[in-house]
Coordinates of C-alpha atoms and ligand atoms in Angstrom, one line a residue:
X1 CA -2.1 98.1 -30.7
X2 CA -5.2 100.4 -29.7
X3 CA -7.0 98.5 -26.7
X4 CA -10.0 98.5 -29.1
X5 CA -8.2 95.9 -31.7
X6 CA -7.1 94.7 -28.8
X7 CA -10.5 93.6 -27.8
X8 CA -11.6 92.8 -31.3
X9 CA -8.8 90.2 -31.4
X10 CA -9.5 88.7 -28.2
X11 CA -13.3 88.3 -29.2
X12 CA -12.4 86.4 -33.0
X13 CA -10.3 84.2 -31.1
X14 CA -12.0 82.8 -27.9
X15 CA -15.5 81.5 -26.9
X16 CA -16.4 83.3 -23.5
X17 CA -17.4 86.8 -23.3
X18 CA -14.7 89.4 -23.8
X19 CA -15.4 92.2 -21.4
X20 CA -13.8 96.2 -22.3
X21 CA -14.1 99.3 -20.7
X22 CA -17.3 100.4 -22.7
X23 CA -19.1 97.1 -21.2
X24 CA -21.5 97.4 -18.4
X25 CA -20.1 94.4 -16.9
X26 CA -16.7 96.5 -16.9
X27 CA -16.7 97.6 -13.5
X28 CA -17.8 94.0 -11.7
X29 CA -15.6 92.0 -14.4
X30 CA -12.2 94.4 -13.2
X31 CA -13.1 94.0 -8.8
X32 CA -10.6 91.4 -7.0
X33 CA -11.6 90.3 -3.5
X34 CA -8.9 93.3 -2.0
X35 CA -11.1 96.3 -2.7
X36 CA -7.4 98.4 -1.7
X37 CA -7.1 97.3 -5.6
X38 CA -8.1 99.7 -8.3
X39 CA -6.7 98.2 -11.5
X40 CA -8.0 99.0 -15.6
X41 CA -7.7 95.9 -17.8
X42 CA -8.3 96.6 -21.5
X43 CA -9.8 93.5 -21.5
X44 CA -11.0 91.0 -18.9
X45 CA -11.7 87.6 -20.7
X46 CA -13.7 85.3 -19.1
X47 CA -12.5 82.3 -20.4
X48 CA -14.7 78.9 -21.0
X49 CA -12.3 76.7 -21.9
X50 CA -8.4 75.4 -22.4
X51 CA -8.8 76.6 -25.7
X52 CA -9.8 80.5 -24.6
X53 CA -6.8 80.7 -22.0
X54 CA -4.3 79.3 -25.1
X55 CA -6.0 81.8 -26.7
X56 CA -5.6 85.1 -24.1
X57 CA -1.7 84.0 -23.2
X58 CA -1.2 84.2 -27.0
X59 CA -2.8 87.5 -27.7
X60 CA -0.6 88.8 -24.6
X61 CA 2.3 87.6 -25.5
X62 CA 2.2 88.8 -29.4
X63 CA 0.7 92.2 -28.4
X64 CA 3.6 92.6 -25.6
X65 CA 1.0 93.3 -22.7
X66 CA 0.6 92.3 -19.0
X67 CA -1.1 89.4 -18.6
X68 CA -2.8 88.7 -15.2
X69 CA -4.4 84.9 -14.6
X70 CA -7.3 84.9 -12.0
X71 CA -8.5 82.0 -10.2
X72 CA -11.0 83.0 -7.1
X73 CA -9.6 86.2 -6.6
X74 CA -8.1 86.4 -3.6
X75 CA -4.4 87.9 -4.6
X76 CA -3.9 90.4 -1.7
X77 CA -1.4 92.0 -3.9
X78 CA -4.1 91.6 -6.6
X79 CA -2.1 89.5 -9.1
X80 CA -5.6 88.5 -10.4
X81 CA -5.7 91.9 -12.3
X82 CA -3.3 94.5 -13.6
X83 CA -3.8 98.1 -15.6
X84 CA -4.3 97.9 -19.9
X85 CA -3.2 94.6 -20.0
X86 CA -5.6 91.7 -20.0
X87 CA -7.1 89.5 -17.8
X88 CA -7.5 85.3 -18.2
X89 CA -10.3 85.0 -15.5
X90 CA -11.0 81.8 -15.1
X91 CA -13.9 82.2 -12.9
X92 CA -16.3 80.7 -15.9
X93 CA -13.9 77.0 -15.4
X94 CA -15.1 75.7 -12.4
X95 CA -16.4 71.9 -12.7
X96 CA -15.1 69.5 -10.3
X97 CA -15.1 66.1 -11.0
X98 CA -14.8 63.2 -8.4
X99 CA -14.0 59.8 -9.2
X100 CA -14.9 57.7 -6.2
X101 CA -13.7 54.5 -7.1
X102 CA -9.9 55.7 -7.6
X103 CA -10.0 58.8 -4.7
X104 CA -9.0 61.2 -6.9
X105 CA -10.8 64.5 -8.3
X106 CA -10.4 66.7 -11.6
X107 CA -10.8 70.0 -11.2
X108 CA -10.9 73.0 -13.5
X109 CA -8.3 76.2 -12.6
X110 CA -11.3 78.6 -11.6
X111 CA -13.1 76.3 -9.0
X112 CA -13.2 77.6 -5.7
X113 CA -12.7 76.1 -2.7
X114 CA -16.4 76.1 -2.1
X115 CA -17.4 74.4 -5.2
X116 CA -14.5 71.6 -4.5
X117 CA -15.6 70.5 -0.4
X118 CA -19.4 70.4 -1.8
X119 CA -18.4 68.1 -4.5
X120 CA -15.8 65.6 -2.7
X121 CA -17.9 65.9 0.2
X122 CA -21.3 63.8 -1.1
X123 CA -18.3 61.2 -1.2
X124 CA -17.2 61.6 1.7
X125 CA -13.9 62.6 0.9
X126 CA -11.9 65.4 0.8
X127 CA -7.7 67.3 1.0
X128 CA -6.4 70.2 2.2
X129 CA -8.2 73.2 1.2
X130 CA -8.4 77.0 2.0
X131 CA -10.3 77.4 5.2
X132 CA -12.3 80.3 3.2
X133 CA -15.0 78.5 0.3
X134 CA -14.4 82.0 -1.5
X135 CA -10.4 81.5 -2.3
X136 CA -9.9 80.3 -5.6
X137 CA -7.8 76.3 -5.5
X138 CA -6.0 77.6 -8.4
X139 CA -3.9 80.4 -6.5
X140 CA -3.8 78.3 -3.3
X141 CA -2.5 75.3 -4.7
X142 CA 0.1 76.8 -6.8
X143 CA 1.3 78.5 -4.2
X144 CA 1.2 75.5 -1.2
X145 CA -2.3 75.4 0.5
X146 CA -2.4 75.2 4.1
X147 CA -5.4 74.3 5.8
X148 CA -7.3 72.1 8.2
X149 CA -6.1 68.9 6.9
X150 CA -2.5 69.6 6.3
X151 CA -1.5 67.8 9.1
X152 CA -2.8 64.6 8.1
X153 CA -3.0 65.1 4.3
X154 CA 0.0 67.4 3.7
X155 CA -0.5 71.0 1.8
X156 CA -2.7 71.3 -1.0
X157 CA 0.0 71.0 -3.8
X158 CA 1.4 67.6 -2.1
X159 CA -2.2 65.8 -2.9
X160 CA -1.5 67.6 -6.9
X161 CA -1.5 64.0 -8.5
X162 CA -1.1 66.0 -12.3
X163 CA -2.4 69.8 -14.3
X164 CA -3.3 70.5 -17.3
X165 CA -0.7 73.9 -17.6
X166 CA -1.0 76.5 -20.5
X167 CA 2.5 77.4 -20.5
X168 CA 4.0 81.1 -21.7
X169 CA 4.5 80.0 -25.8
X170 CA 0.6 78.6 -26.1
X171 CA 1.0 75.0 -25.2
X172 CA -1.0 73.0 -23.5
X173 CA 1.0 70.5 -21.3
X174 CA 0.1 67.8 -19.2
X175 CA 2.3 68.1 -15.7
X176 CA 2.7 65.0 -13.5
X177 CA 5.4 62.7 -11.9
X178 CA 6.0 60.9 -15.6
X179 CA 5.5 64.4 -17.5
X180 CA 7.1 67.5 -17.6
X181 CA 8.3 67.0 -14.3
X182 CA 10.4 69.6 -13.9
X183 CA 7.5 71.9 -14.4
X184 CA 5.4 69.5 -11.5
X185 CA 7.8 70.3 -9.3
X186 CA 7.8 73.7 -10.3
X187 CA 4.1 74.5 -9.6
X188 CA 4.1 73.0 -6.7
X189 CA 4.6 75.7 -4.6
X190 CA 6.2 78.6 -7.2
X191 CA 3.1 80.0 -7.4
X192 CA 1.4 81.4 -10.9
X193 CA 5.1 81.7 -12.7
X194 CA 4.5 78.8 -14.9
X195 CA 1.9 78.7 -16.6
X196 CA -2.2 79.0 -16.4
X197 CA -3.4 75.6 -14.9
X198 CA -6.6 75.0 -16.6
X199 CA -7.3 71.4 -14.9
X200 CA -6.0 70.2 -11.4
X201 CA -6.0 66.3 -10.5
X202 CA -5.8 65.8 -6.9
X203 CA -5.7 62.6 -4.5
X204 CA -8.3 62.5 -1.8
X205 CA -8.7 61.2 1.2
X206 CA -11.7 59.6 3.6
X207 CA -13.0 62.8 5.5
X208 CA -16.7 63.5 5.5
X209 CA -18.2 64.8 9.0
X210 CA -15.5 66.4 11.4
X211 CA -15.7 67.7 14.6
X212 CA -14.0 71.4 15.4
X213 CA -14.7 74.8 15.2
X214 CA -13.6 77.6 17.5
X215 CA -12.9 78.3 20.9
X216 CA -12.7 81.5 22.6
X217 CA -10.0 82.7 25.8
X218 CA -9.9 85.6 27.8
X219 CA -6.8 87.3 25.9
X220 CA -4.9 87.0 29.8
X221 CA -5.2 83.7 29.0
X222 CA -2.8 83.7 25.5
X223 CA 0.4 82.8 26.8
X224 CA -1.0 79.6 28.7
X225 CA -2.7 79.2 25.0
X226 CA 0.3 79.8 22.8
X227 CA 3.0 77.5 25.4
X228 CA 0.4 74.7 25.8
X229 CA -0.6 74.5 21.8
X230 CA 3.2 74.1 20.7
X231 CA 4.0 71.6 22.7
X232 CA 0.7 70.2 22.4
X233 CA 0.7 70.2 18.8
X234 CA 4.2 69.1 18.4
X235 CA 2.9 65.4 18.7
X236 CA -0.6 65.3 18.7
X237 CA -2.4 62.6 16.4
X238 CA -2.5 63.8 12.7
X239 CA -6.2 64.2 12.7
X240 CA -5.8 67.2 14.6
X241 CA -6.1 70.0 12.1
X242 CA -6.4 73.5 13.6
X243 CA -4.6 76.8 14.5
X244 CA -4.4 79.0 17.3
X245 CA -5.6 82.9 17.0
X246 CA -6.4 86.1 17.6
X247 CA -9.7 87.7 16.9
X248 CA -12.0 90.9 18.1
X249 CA -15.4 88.5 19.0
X250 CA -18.0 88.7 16.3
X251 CA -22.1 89.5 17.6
X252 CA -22.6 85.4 16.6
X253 CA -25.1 84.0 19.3
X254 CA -22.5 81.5 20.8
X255 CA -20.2 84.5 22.1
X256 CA -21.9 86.1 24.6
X257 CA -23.3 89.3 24.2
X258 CA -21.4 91.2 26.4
X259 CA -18.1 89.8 25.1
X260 CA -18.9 91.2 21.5
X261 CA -16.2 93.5 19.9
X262 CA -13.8 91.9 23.0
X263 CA -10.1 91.3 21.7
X264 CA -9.9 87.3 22.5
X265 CA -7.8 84.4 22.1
X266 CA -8.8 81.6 20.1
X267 CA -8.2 77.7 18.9
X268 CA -10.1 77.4 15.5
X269 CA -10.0 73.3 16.0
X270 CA -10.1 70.1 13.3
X271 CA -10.3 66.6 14.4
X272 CA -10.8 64.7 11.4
X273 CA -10.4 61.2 12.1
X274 CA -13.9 59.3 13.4
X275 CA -16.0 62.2 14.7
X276 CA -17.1 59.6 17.4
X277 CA -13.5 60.4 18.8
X278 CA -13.9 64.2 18.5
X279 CA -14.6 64.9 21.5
X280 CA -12.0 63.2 23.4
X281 CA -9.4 64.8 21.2
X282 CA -9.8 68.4 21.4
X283 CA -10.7 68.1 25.0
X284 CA -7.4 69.1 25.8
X285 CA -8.6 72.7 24.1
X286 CA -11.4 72.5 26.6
X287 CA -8.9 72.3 30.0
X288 CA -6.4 74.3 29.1
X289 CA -7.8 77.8 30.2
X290 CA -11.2 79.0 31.1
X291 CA -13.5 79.2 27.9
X292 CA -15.6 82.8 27.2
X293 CA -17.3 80.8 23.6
X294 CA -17.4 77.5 22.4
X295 CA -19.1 76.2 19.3
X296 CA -16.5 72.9 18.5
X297 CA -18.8 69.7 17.6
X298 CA -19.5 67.7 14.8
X299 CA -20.4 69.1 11.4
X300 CA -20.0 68.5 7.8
X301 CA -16.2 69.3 6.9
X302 CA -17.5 72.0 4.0
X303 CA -19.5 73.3 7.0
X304 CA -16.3 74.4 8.8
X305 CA -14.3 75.3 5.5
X306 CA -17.2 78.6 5.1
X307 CA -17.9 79.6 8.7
X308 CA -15.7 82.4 8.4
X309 CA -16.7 83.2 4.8
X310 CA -19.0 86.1 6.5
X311 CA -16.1 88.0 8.2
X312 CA -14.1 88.4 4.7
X313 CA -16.8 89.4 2.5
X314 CA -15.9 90.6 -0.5
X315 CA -14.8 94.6 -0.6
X316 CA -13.1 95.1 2.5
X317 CA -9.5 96.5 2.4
X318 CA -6.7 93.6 2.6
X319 CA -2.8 94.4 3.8
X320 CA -1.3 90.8 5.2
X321 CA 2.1 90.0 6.2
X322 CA 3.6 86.3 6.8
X323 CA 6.2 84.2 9.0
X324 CA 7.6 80.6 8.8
X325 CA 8.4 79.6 12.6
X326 CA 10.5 76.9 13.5
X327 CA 10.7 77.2 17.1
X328 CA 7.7 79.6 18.9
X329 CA 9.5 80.8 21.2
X330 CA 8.9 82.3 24.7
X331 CA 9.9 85.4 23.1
X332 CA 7.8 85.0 20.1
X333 CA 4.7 84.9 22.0
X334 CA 5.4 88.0 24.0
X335 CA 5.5 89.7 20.6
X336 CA 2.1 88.2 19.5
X337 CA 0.7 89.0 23.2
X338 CA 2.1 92.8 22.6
X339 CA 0.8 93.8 18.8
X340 CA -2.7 91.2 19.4
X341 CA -4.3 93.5 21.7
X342 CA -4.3 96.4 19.2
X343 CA -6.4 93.8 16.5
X344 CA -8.0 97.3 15.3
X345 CA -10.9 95.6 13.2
X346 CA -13.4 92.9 13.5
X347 CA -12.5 91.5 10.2
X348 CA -8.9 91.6 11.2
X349 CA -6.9 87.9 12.3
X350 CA -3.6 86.1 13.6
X351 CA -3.6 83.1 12.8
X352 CA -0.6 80.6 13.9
X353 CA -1.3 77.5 11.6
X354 CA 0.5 74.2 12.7
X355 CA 2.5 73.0 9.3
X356 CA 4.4 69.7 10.5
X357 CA 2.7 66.2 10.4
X358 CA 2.7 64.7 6.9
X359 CA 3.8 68.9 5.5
X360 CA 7.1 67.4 7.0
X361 CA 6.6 64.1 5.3
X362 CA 7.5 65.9 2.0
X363 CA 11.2 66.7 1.9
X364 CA 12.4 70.8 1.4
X365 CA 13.6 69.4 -2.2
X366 CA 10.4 67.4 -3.3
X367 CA 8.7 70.3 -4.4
X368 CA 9.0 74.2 -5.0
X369 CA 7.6 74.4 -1.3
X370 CA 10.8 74.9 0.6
X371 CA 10.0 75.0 4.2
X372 CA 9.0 71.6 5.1
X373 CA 11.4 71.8 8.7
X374 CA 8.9 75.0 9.7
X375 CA 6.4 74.3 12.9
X376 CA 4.1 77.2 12.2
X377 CA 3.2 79.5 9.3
X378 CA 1.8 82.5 10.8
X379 CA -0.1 85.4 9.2
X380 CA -1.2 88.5 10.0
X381 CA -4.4 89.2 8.3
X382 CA -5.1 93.1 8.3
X383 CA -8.6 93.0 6.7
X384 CA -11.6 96.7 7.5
X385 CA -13.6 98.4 5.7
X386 CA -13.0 102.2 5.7
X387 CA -10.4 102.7 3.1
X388 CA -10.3 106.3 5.3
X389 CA -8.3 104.0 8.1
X390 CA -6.1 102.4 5.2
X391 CA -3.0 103.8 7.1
X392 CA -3.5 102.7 10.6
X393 CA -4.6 99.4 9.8
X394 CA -1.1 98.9 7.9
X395 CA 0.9 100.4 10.4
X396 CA -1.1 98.1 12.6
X397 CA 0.1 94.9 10.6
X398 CA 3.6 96.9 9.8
X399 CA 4.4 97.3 13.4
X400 CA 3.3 93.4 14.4
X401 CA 5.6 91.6 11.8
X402 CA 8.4 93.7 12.3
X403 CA 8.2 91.9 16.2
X404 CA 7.4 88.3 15.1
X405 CA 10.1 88.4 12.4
X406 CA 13.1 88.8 14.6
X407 CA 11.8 85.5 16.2
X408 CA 11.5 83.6 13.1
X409 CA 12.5 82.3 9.6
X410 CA 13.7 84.7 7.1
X411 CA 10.9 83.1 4.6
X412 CA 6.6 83.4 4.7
X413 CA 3.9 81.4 3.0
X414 CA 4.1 83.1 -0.7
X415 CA 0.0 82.9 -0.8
X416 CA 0.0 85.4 2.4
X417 CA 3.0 87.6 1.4
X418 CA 2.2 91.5 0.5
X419 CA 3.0 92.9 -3.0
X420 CA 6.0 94.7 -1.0
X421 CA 7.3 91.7 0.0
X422 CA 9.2 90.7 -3.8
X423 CA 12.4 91.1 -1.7
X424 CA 11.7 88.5 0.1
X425 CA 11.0 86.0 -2.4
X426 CA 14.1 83.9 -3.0
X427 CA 14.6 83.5 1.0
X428 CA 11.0 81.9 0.6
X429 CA 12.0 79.0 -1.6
X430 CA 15.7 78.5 -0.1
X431 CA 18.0 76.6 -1.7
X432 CA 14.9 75.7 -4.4
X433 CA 14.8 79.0 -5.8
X434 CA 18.3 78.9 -8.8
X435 CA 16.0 75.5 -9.6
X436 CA 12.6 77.4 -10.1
X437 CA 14.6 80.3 -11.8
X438 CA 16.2 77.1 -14.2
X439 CA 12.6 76.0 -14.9
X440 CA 11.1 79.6 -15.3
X441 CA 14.0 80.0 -17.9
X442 CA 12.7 76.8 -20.1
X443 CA 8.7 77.9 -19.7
X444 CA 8.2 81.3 -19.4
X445 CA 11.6 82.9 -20.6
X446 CA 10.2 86.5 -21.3
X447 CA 8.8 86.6 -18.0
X448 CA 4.8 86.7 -19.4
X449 CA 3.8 85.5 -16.0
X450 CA 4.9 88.1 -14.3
X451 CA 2.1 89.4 -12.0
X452 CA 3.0 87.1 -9.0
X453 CA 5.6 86.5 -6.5
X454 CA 7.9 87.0 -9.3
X455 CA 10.4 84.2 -9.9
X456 CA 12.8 86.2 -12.8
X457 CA 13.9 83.6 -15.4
Ligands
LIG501 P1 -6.1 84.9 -7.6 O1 -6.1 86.4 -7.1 O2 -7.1 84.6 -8.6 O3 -4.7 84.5 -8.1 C1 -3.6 84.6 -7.2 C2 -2.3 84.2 -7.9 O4 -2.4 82.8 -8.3 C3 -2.0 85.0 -9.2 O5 -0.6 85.2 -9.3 C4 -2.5 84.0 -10.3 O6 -1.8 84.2 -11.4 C5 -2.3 82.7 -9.7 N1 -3.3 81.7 -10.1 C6 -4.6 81.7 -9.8 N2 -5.2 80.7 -10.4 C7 -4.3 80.1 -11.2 C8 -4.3 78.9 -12.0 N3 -5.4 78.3 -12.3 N4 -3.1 78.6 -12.6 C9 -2.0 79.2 -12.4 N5 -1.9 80.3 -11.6 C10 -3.0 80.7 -11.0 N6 -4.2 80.4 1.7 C11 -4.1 79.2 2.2 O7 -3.1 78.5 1.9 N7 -5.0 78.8 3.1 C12 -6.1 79.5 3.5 O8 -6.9 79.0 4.3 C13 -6.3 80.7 2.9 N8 -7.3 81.5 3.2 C14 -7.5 82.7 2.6 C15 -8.6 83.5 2.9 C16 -8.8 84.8 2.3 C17 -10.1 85.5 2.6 C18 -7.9 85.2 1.4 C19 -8.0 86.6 0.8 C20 -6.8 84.5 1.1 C21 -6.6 83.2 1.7 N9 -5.4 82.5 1.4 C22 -5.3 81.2 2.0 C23 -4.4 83.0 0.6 C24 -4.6 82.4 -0.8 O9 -3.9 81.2 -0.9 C25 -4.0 83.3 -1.9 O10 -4.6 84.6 -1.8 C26 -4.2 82.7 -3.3 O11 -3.4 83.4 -4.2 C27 -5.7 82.8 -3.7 O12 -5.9 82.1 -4.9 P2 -7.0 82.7 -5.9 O13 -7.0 81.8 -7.1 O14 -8.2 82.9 -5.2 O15 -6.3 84.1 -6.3

């Protein structure tokens, strides 16, 4: 089929507009947040409704193209779009819901993270989240979530109470403990394989006002950081949410100006139990080395979940690579206090996120989300603009995970995983993956959901 009837299909079937190469909206309707990602779609749909994602997984599947499903965007590996094939972008389904009076939330597959924390948080509650309002909840969910919270609330996909899951033959299937549990478990942590969620029902918990935000060290100072925060963190109360990192110091007025564009150490901190307590509990962060930059206090949880949103603005170049850590070894940090100094852009980050607490409450077999005994999830987030220093930058992020992966798990967080990382896929989900490959087999036998951390059926 020509990608013209192609397009004329599309637009008889569905209700949003159906965007094709001869559109002026082409160009805008094709860009994912990794500008390293160049893709053509025939057809970019930008679906209103249940109905119009049925609708696009149908026409892919009959016509025998690729079909990529986009939430916010924020693929690294750019899943969210794909050459002649089409595009489900769900960016148009983005109405969130909140029902005080049982804690829970409905929200529709294209919300962002942004759009979620601003309507839970004029309730005054809230769950794990991407600590970016940009990233899409559908990607991030499906694939884990790990964020401030998730030591007190678990990962995102723990707080999934039920979807609403457009599954490879058309259907639209309700998946929750009492139905279609197999695919519940399933998308809990196995990523886009299953099917377009078009609806996400999540629990939510009592968090309105919370005080954190970073904390800058004199990068000297990172190993009496890094050996303090695991042991630290090991018990510390649930409330406290936060990670350790690395980061070249923005021009923000808190830093001061003479430490601008300084490589520094960092505690991006969370306390979210009563703020009145806040400062008693991340005064620990305040001792444990001499500070350059401090701007933790009280502010509205949204507040902290789009401070960073200005360092990752859309267009810059992305190459990450991830690590699950059980132990953070002596050794470990001598790698991260090797490759850290080199951070070669501003927009660049290590971050070291803390994943016990209540992510251990959940056991490796409960959901698709195998590593539930890991300490740490740690990525290394290779983000610039000059697609001229594409090479060094990767090397850069190349050269760092090849020395923190001989001091950790053989698995890393699918959502921060690069698009050369397929190999490492089924040592990622452990002793779940001949499961998800069962379940992949019942819902998506031809492999139609195939632009993603590919589970094969
Ligand atoms: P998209 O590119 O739209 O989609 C990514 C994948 O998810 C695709 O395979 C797609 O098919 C699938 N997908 C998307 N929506 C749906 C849906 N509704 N139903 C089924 N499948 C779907 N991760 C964290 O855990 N915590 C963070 O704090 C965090 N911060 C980030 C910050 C930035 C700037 C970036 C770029 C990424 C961040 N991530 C974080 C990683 C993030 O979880 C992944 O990039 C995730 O895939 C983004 O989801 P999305 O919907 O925006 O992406």
């Amino acid at each position: 089929m020509s990608a013209g009837t192609l397009i004329q299909q599309l637009r008889e079937r569905v209700g949003g507009p159906v965007i094709g190469p001869d559109d002026d909206a082409y160009d805008d309707a094709r860009t994912v947040h990794n500008a390293m990602i160049d893709r053509r779609p025939a057809a970019v749909v930008r679906c209103a409704h249940a109905g119009d994602v049925r609708a696009v997984v149908d026409a892919a599947r009959e016509n025998e193209v690729d079909l990529a499903v986009r939430g916010g965007g924020h693929s690294v590996p750019g899943f969210g779009t794909c050459d002649d094939g089409v595009v489900a972008d769900l960016s148009g389904m983005r109405d969130v819901r909140v029902d005080p009076a049982t804690r829970t939330v409905r929200a529709e597959g294209g919300a962002t993270w942004g759009d979620f924390d601003t309507a839970t948080h004029s309730f005054g509650l809230a769950t794990t989240g991407g600590i970016i309002s940009t990233t899409g909840i559908g990607g991030l969910t499906v694939g884990g979530g790990i964020g401030y919270l998730c030591r007190s609330q678990g990962l995102s996909c723990d707080n999934l109470i039920a979807a609403d899951v457009v599954t490879a033959d058309g259907r639209l299937l309700v998946a929750s403990e009492r139905e279609n549990e197999d695919l519940f478990w399933a998308i809990r942590g196995g990523g886009g394989n299953f099917g377009v969620v078009t609806a996400f029902e999540f629990r939510l918990a009592p968090v309105k006002d919370i005080y954190g935000g970073p904390i800058f060290y004199e990068l000297e100072d990172a190993d009496t950081v890094l050996r303090f925060f695991r042991e630290f963190i090991a018990d510390a109360p649930r409330e406290l949410g936060g990670f350790p990192a690395f980061q070249i110091a923005p021009p923000l007025p808190f830093i001061p100006e003479d430490r601008h564009g300084d490589v520094l150490s960092a505690i991006m901190a969370c306390w979210a139990g009563p703020v009145e307590e806040g400062e008693r509990a991340v005064q620990p962060f305040r001792e444990v080395a001499p500070v350059v930059a401090d701007a933790i206090g009280p502010m509205p949880y949204p507040m902290l979940n789009s401070a960073f949103d200005a360092l990752v603005p859309p267009g810059l170049q992305h190459y990450w690579k991830a690590n699950f850590v059980g132990e953070l070894t002596d050794d470990a940090i001598a790698a991260h206090l090797e490759h850290a100094p080199r951070l070669p852009a501003v927009n660049s980050t290590i971050h070291i996120y803390p994943v016990n607490g209540a992510c251990h409450d959940v056991s490796p077999d409960e959901t698709a989300f195998a590593y539930r005994d890991a300490n740490f999830a740690t990525v290394i987030a290779g983000m610039w603009p000059d697609p001229e220093e594409n090479e060094s930058n990767i090397q850069w992020v190349r050269d760092y995970y090849r020395a923190t992966a001989a001091h950790s798990e053989g698995g890393g967080y699918i959502n921060f995983m690069a698009d050369d990382d397929q190999s490492r896929i089924q040592d990622n989900y452990k002793a779940n993956y001949d499961r998800l490959a069962r379940i992949k087999a019942v819902y998506d036998p031809g492999n139609l959901f195939h632009l993603n951390q590919n589970i094969k059926p």
